[in-house]
Short mmCIF file of C-alpha atoms in Angstrom, two decimals:
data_model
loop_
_atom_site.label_atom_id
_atom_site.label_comp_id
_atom_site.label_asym_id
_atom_site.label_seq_id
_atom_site.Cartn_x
_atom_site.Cartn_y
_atom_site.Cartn_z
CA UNK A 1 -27.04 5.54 7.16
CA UNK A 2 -23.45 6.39 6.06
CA UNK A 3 -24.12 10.11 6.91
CA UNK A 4 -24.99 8.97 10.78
CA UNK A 5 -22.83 6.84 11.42
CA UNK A 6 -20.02 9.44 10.52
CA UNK A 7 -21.81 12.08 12.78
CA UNK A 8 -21.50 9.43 15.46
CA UNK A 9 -18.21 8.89 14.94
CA UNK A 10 -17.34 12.70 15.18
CA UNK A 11 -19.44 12.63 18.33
CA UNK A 12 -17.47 10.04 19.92
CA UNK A 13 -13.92 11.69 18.84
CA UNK A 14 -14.93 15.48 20.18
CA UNK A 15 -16.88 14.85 23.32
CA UNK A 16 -16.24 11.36 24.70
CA UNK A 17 -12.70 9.75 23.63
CA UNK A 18 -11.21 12.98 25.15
CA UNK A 19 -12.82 12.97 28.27
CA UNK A 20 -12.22 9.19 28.89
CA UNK A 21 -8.23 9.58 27.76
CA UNK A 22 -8.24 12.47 30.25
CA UNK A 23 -9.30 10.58 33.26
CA UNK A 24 -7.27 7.21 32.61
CA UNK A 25 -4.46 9.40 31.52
CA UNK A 26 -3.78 10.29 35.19
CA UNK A 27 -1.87 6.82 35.89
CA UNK A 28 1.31 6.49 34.99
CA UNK A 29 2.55 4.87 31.87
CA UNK A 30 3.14 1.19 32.08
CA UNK A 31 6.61 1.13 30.55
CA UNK A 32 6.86 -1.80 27.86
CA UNK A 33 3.15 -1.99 27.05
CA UNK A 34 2.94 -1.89 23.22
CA UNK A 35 -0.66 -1.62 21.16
CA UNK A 36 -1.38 -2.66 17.66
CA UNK A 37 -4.46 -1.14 16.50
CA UNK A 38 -6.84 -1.25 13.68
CA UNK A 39 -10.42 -0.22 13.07
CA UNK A 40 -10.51 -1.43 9.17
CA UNK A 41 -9.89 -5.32 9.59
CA UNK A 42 -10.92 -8.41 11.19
CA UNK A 43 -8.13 -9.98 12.10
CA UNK A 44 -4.01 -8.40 12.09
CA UNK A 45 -3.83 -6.61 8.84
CA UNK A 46 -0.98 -7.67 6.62
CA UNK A 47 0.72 -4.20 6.70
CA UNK A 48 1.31 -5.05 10.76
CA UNK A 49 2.24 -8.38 10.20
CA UNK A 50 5.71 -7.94 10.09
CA UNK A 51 6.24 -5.70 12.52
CA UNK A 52 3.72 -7.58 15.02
CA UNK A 53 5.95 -10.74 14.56
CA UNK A 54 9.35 -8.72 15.44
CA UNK A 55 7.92 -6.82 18.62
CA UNK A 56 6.55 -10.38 19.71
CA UNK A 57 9.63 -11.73 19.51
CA UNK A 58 11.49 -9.09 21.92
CA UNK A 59 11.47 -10.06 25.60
CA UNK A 60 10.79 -6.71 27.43
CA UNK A 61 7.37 -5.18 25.56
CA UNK A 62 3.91 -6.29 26.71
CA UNK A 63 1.52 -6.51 23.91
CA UNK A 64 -1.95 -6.10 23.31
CA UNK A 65 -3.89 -6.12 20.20
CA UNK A 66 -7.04 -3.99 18.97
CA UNK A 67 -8.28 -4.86 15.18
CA UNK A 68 -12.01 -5.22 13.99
CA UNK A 69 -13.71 -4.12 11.77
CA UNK A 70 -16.18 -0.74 12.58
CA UNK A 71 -18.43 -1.56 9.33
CA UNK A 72 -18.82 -5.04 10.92
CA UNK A 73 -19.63 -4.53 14.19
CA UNK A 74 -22.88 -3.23 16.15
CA UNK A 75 -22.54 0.16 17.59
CA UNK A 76 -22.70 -1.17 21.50
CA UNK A 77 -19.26 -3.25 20.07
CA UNK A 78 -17.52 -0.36 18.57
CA UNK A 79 -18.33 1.60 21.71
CA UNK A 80 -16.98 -0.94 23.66
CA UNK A 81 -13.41 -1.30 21.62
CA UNK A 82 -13.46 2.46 21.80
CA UNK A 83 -13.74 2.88 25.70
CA UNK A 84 -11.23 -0.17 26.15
CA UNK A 85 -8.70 0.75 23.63
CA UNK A 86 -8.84 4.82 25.21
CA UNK A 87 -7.92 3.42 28.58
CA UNK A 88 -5.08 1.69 27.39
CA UNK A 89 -3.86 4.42 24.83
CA UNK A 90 -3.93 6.92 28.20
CA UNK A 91 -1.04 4.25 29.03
CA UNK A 92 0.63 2.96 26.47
CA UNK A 93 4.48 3.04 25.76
CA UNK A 94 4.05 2.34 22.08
CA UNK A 95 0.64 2.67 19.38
CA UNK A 96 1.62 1.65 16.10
CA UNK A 97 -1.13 1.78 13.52
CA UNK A 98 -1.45 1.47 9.33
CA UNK A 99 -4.58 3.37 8.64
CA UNK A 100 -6.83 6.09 9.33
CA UNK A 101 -7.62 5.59 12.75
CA UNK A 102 -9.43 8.29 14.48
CA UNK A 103 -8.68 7.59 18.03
CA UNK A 104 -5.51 8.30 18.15
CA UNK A 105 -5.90 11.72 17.86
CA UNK A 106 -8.77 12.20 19.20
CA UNK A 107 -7.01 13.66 22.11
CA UNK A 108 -3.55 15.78 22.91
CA UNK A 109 -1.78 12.57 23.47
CA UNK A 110 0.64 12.47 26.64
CA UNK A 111 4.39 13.13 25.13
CA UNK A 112 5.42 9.70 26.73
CA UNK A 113 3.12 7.79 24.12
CA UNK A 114 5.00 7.55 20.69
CA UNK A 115 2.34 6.75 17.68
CA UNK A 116 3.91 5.15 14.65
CA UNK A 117 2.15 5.00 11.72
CA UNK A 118 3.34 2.03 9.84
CA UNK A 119 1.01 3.04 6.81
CA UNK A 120 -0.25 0.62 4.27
CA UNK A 121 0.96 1.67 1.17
CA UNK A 122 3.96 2.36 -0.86
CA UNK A 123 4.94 5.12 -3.06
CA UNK A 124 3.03 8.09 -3.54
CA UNK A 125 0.77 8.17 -6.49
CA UNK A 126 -3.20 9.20 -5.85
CA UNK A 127 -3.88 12.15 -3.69
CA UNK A 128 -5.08 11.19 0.36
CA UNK A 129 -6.38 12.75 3.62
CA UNK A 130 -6.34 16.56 3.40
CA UNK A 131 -5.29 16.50 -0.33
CA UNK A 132 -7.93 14.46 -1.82
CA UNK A 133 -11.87 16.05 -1.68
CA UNK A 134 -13.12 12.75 0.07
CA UNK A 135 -10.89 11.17 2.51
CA UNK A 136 -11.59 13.42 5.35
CA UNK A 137 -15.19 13.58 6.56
CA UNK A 138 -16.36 17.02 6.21
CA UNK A 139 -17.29 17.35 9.63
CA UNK A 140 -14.77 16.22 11.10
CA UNK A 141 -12.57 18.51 13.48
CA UNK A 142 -9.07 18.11 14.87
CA UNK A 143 -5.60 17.48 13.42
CA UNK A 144 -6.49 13.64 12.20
CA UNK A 145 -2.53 12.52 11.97
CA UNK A 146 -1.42 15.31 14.55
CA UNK A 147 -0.19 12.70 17.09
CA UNK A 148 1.82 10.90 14.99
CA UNK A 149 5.39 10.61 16.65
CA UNK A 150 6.54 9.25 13.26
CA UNK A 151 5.17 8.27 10.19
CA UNK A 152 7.03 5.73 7.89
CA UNK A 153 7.19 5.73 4.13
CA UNK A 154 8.67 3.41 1.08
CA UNK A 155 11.23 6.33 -0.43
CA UNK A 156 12.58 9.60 0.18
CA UNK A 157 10.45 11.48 -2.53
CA UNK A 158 7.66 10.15 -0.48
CA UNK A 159 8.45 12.22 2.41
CA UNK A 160 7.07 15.57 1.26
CA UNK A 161 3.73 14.70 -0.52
CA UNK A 162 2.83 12.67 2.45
CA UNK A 163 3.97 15.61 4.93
CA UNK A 164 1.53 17.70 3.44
CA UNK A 165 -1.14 15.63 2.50
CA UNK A 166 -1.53 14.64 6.40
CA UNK A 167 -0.30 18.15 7.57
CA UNK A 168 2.76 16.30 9.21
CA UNK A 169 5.69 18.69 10.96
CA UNK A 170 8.83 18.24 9.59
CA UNK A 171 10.58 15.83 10.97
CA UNK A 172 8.15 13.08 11.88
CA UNK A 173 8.11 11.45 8.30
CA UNK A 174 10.81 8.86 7.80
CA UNK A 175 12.03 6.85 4.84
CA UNK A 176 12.37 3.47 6.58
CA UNK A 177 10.92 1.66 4.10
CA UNK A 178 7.32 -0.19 4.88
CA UNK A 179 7.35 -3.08 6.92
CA UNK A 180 5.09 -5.44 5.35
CA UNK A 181 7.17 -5.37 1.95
CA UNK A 182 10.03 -7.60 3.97
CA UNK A 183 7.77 -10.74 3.45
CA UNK A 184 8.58 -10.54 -0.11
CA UNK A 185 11.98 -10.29 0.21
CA UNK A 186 11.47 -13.55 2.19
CA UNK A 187 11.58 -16.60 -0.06
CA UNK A 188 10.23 -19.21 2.92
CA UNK A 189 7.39 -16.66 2.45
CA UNK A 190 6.98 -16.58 -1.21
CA UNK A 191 7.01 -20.64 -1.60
CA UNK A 192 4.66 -20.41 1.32
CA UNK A 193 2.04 -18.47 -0.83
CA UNK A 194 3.07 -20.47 -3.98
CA UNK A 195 2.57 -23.86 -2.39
CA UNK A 196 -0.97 -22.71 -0.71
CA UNK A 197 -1.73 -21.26 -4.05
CA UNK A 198 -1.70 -24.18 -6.37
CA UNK A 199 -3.21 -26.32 -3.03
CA UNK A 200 -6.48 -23.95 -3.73
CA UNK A 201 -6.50 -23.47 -7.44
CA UNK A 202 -4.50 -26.54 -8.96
CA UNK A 203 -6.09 -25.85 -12.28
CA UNK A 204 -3.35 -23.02 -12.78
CA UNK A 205 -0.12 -25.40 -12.81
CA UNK A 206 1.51 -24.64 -15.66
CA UNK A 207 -0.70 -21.76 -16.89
CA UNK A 208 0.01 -18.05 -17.39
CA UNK A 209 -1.28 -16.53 -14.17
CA UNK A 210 -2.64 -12.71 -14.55
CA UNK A 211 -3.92 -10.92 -11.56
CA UNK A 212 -6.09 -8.10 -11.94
CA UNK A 213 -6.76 -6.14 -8.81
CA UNK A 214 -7.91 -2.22 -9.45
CA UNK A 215 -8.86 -0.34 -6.70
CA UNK A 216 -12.76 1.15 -6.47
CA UNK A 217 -14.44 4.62 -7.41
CA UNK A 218 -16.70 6.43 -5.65
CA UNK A 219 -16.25 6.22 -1.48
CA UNK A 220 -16.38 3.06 0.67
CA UNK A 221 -20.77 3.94 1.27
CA UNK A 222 -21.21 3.70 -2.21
CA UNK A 223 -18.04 2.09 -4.59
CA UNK A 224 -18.07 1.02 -8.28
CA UNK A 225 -15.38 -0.84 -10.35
CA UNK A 226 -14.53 0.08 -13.74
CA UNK A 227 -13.42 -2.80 -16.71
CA UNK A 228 -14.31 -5.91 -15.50
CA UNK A 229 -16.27 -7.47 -18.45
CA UNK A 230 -13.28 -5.36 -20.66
CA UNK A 231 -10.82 -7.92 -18.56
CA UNK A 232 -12.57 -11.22 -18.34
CA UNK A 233 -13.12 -10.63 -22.27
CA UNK A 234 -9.45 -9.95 -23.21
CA UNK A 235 -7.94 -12.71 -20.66
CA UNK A 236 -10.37 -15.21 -22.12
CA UNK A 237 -8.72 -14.82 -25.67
CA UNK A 238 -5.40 -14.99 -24.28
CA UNK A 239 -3.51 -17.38 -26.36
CA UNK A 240 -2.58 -20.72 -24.21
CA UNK A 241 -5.04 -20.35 -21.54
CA UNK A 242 -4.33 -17.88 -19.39
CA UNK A 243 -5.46 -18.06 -15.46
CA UNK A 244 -7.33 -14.70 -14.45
CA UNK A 245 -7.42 -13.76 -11.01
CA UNK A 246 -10.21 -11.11 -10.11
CA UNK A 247 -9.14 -9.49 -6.54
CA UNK A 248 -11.56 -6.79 -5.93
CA UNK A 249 -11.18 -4.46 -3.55
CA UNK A 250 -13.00 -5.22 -0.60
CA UNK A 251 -15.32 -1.90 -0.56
CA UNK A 252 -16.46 -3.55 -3.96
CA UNK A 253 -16.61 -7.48 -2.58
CA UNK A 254 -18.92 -6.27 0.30
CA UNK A 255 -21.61 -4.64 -1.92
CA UNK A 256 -21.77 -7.83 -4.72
CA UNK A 257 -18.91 -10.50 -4.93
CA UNK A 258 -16.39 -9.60 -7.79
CA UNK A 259 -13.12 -11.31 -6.53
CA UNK A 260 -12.69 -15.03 -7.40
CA UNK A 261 -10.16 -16.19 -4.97
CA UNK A 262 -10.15 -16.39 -1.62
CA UNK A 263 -6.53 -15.64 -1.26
CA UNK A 264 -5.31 -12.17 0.15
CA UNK A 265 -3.92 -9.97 -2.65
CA UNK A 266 -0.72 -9.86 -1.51
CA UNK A 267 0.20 -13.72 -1.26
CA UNK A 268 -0.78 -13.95 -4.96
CA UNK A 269 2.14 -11.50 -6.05
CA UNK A 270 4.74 -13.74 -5.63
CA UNK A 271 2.01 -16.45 -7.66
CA UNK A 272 1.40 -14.42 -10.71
CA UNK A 273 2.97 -13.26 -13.79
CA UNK A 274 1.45 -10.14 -15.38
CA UNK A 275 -0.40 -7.77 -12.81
CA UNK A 276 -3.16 -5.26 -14.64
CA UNK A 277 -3.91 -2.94 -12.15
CA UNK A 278 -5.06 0.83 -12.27
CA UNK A 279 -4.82 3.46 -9.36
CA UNK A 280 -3.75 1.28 -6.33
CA UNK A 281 -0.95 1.29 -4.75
CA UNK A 282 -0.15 -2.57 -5.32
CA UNK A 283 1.66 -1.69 -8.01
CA UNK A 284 4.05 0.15 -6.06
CA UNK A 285 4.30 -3.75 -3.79
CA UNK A 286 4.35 -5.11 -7.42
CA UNK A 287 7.28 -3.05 -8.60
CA UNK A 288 9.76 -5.41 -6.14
CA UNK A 289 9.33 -8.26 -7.89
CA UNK A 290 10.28 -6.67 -11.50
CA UNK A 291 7.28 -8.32 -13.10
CA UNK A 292 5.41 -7.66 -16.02
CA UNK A 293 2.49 -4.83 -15.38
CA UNK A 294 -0.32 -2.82 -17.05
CA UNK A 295 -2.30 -0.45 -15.99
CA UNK A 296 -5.83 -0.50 -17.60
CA UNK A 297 -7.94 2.88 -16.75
CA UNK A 298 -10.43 3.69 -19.30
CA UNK A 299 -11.74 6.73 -16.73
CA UNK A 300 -8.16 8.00 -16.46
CA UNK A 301 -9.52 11.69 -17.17
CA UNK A 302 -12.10 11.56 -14.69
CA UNK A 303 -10.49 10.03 -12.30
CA UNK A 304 -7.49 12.74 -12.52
CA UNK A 305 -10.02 15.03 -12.21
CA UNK A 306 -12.20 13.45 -9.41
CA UNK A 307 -9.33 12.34 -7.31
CA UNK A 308 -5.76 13.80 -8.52
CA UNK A 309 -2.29 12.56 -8.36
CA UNK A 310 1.04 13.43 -6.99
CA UNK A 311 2.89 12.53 -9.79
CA UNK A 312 2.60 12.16 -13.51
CA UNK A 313 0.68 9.04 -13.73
CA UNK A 314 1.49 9.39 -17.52
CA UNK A 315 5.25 9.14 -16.95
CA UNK A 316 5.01 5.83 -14.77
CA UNK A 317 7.17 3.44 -16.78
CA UNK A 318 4.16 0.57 -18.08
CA UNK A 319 1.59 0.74 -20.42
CA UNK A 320 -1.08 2.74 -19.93
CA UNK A 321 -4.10 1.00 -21.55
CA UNK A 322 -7.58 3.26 -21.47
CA UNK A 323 -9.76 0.63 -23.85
CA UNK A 324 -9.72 -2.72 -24.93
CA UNK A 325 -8.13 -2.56 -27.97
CA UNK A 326 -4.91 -0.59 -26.25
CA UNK A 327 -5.19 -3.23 -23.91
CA UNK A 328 -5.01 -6.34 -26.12
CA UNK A 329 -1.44 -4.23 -27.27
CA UNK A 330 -0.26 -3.65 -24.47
CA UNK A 331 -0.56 -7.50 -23.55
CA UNK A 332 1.39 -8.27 -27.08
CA UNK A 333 4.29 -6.22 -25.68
CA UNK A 334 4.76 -8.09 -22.85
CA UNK A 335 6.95 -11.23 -22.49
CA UNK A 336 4.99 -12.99 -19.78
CA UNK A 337 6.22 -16.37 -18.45
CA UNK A 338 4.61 -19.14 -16.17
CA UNK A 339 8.36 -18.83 -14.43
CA UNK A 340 8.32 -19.50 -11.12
CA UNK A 341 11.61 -19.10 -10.34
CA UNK A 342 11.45 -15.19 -10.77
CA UNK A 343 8.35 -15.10 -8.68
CA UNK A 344 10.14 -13.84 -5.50
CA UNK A 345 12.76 -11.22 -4.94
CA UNK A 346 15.08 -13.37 -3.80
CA UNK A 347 16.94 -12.89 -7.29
CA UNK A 348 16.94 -8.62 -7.31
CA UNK A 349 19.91 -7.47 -5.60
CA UNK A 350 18.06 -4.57 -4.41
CA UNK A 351 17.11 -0.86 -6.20
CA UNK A 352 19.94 0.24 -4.45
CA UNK A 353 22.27 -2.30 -6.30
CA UNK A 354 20.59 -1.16 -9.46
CA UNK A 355 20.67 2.96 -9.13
CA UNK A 356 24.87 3.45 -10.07
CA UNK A 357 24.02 0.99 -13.21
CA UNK A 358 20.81 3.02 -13.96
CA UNK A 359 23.00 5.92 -13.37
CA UNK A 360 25.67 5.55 -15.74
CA UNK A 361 23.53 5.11 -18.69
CA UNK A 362 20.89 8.13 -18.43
CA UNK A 363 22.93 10.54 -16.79
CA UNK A 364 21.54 13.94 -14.63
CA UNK A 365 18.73 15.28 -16.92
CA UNK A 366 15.38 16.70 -16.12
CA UNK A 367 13.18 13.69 -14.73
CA UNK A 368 10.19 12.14 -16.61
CA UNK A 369 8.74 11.29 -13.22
CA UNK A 370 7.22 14.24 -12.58
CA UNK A 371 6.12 14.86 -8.79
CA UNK A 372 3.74 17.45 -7.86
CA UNK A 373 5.46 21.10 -7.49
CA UNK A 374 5.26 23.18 -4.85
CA UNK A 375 6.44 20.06 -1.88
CA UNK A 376 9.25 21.82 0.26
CA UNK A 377 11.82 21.56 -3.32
CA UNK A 378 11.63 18.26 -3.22
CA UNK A 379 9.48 17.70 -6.46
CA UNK A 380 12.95 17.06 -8.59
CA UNK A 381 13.97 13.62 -8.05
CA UNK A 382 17.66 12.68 -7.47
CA UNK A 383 17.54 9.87 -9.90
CA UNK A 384 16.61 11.61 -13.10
CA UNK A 385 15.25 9.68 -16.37
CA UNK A 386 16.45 10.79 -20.05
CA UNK A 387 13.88 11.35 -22.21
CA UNK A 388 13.08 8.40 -24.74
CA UNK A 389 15.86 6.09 -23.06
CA UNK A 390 15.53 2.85 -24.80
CA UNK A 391 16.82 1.31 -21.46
CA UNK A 392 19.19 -1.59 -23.37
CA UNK A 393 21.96 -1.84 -20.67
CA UNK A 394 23.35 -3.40 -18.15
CA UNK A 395 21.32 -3.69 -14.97
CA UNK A 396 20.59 -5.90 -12.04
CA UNK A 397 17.22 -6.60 -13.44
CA UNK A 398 16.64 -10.71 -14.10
CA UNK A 399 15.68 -11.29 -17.75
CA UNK A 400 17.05 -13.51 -19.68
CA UNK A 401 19.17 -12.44 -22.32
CA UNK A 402 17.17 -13.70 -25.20
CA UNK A 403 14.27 -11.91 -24.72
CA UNK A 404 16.12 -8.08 -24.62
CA UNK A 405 14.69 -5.89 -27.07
CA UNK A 406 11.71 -8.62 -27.77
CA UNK A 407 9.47 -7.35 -24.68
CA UNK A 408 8.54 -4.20 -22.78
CA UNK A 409 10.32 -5.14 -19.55
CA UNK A 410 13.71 -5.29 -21.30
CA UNK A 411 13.41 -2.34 -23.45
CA UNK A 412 12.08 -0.17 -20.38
CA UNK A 413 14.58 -1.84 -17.66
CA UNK A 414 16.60 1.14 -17.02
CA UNK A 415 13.50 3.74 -16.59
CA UNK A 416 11.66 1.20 -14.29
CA UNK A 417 14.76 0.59 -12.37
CA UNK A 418 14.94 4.34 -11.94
CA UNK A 419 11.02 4.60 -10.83
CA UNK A 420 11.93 1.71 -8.70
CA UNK A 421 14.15 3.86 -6.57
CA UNK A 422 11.89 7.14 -6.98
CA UNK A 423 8.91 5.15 -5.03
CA UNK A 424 9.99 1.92 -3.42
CA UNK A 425 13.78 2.66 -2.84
CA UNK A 426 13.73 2.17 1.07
CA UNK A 427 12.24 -0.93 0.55
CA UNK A 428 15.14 -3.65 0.53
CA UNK A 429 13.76 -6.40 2.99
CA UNK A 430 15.01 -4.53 6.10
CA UNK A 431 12.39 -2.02 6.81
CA UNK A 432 10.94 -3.25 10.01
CA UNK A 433 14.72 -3.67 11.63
CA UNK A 434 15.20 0.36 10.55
CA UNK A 435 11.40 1.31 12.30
CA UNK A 436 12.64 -0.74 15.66
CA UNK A 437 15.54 1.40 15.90
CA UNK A 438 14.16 4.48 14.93
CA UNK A 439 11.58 4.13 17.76
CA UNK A 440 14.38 2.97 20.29
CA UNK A 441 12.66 -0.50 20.71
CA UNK A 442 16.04 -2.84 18.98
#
């Protein structure tokens, strides 16, 4: 079933969506009109939000929204959407997107049309689109991202690995930051997700609050998860009680129901207070609120194998946990406190604050975050890392002063300050203002 509806799809994007943008094309474009568009949710993804919200709010653009979902629709729908969004692309000012989304190119798109891909994650750690072996059907044909008028990212190392994993020009990809992180730099927004939180799950006051959301294996037809009993067993014995939050990722929740809370991943990060994650990139999202993290991948050699990474996932600043019992250590080297008042980053000055401070102390030697060679020289980050750096200085980072040298976060703050800036350092609570501009719509 998987198989057809892919040679569907590839049907409708080589014969049909060109023909139809070809005859609406022919108006004139209807200056102002702006289209938010998503095949992969329901309702606005989060990753829009924020940029939704600001173009809203500006008097002159005309807005009109296309999200569903195409694995939750009937084919008549999806043609539908398709045939209805295609006349309006053929006329639109502005398309901005955060996903694959096939439509968009499934045509040479008029020059007075700018596409911004507002993309929904940060940093730049497993391999996508043409670099990994299953993003891209193997069917398909056509330049997927080749109508992107610009592409935004979290950091400037993130420019080239995305520029050639999505066979971008130069030019196009832009370290804006990505728009959805300024909600966390918004504290009516964290006590928002704190206060609906403990309104849904007011067994956690008080209580040590670990989230673990991995990402899946396999492809969205047929997904797996890896560790779960491994988690639910550890957490359990968790000294104090310990609140585990399961968030799945939604490949895996559609097949059998994993997650056990309601609430979208990204209003619990501002709720928690350890994250164990694995591949996804939440823990790039994660990294702005200088929390506690682990990553727990017991199929880290397959998976490097299977999928690949840009970078050294070996060099990424946490502990790297690949079976229980390295898991149960890595939790004893964390300091992890029910604190609420760190749970926002209203208290970080900013990685940019941080970088002169993280500076001073490691000095310019060869980088332990290790980017994949060969990306138009930009594989050597700025922002280097000195080998075995026990990371005891001054920085911006908030922990109190009792617990340096007693806890990973303290002893590492320097190098994850650094990695900070490598992967999320465009990301300072201003990134939708910068894409505004940079598409000439401030």
């Amino acid at each position: 079933m998987f198989q057809i509806k892919q040679l569907i799809k590839m049907l409708l994007q080589n014969i049909l969506l060109p023909l139809l943008y070809k005859m609406y094309s022919r108006r004139p474009v209807e200056e102002g009109l702006v289209l938010f568009a998503d095949a992969h949710h329901s309702e606005m993804p989060f990753s829009m939000s924020r940029m939704y919200e600001a173009v809203c709010a500006l008097e002159e653009p005309y807005v009109e929204t296309f999200i569903t979902d195409f694995d939750r629709i009937s084919f008549l729908a999806m043609a539908k959407y398709l045939i209805h969004f295609m006349q309006r692309y053929a006329v639109a000012e502005y398309v901005f997107i955060c996903d694959y989304f096939l439509p968009v190119s499934s045509c040479d798109k008029r020059p007075e049309t700018m596409v911004v891909q507002l993309w929904h994650a940060c940093g730049m750690l497993k391999k996508i689109a043409y670099e990994a072996k299953d993003d891209i059907p193997k069917g398909y044909r056509g330049n997927m991202f080749g109508n992107y008028t610009y592409m935004t990212v979290s950091a400037g190392a993130c420019i080239a690995p995305h520029e050639r994993a999505m066979r971008l020009a130069p030019g196009r990809t832009f370290a804006t930051g990505i728009s959805r992180t300024d909600f966390y730099f918004d504290e009516a927004w964290n006590a928002k997700c704190r206060e609906h939180f403990y309104a849904e799950h007011p067994e956690a006051q008080g209580r040590r609050i670990i989230l673990w959301a991995p990402t899946f294996r396999g492809n969205a037809a047929n997904p797996r998860l890896e560790g779960l009993e491994e988690v639910r067993r550890i957490v359990g014995r968790q000294a104090g009680g310990a609140y585990l939050i399961i968030k799945a990722h939604p490949h895996i929740d559609r097949h059998e129901k994993v997650s056990n809370c309601e609430i979208p991943t990204e209003e619990l990060l501002p709720v928690a207070d350890l994250l164990i994650t694995d591949y996804s990139s939440i823990l790039f999202d994660w990294l702005l609120y200088r929390k506690p993290m682990i990553l727990y991948t017991p199929d880290l050699p397959e998976y490097e194998a299977a999928r690949g990474f840009f970078m050294d996932f070996r060099s990424i600043p946490f502990p790297i946990a690949q079976t229980e019992e390295e898991l149960v250590m890595a939790m004893e080297k964390m300091d992890i406190r029910a604190d609420k008042d760190t749970n926002s980053v209203k208290n970080v000055n900013g990685v940019k604050n941080v970088k002169d401070a993280s500076k001073k102390e490691t000095g310019k030697t060869e980088a332990d975050f290790q980017i994949e060679k060969g990306m138009s020289g930009k594989a050597e980050t700025d922002f280097p890392i000195e080998k075995g750096m026990s990371g005891k200085g001054e920085t911006d980072f908030p922990i109190e002063k009792a617990a340096l040298g007693k806890d990973w976060m303290s002893t590492h703050a320097a190098e994850i300050s650094q990695f900070m800036d490598l992967c999320v350092g465009a990301c300072d609570g201003h990134a939708t203002e910068r894409i505004l501009q940079l598409v000439g719509l401030s």
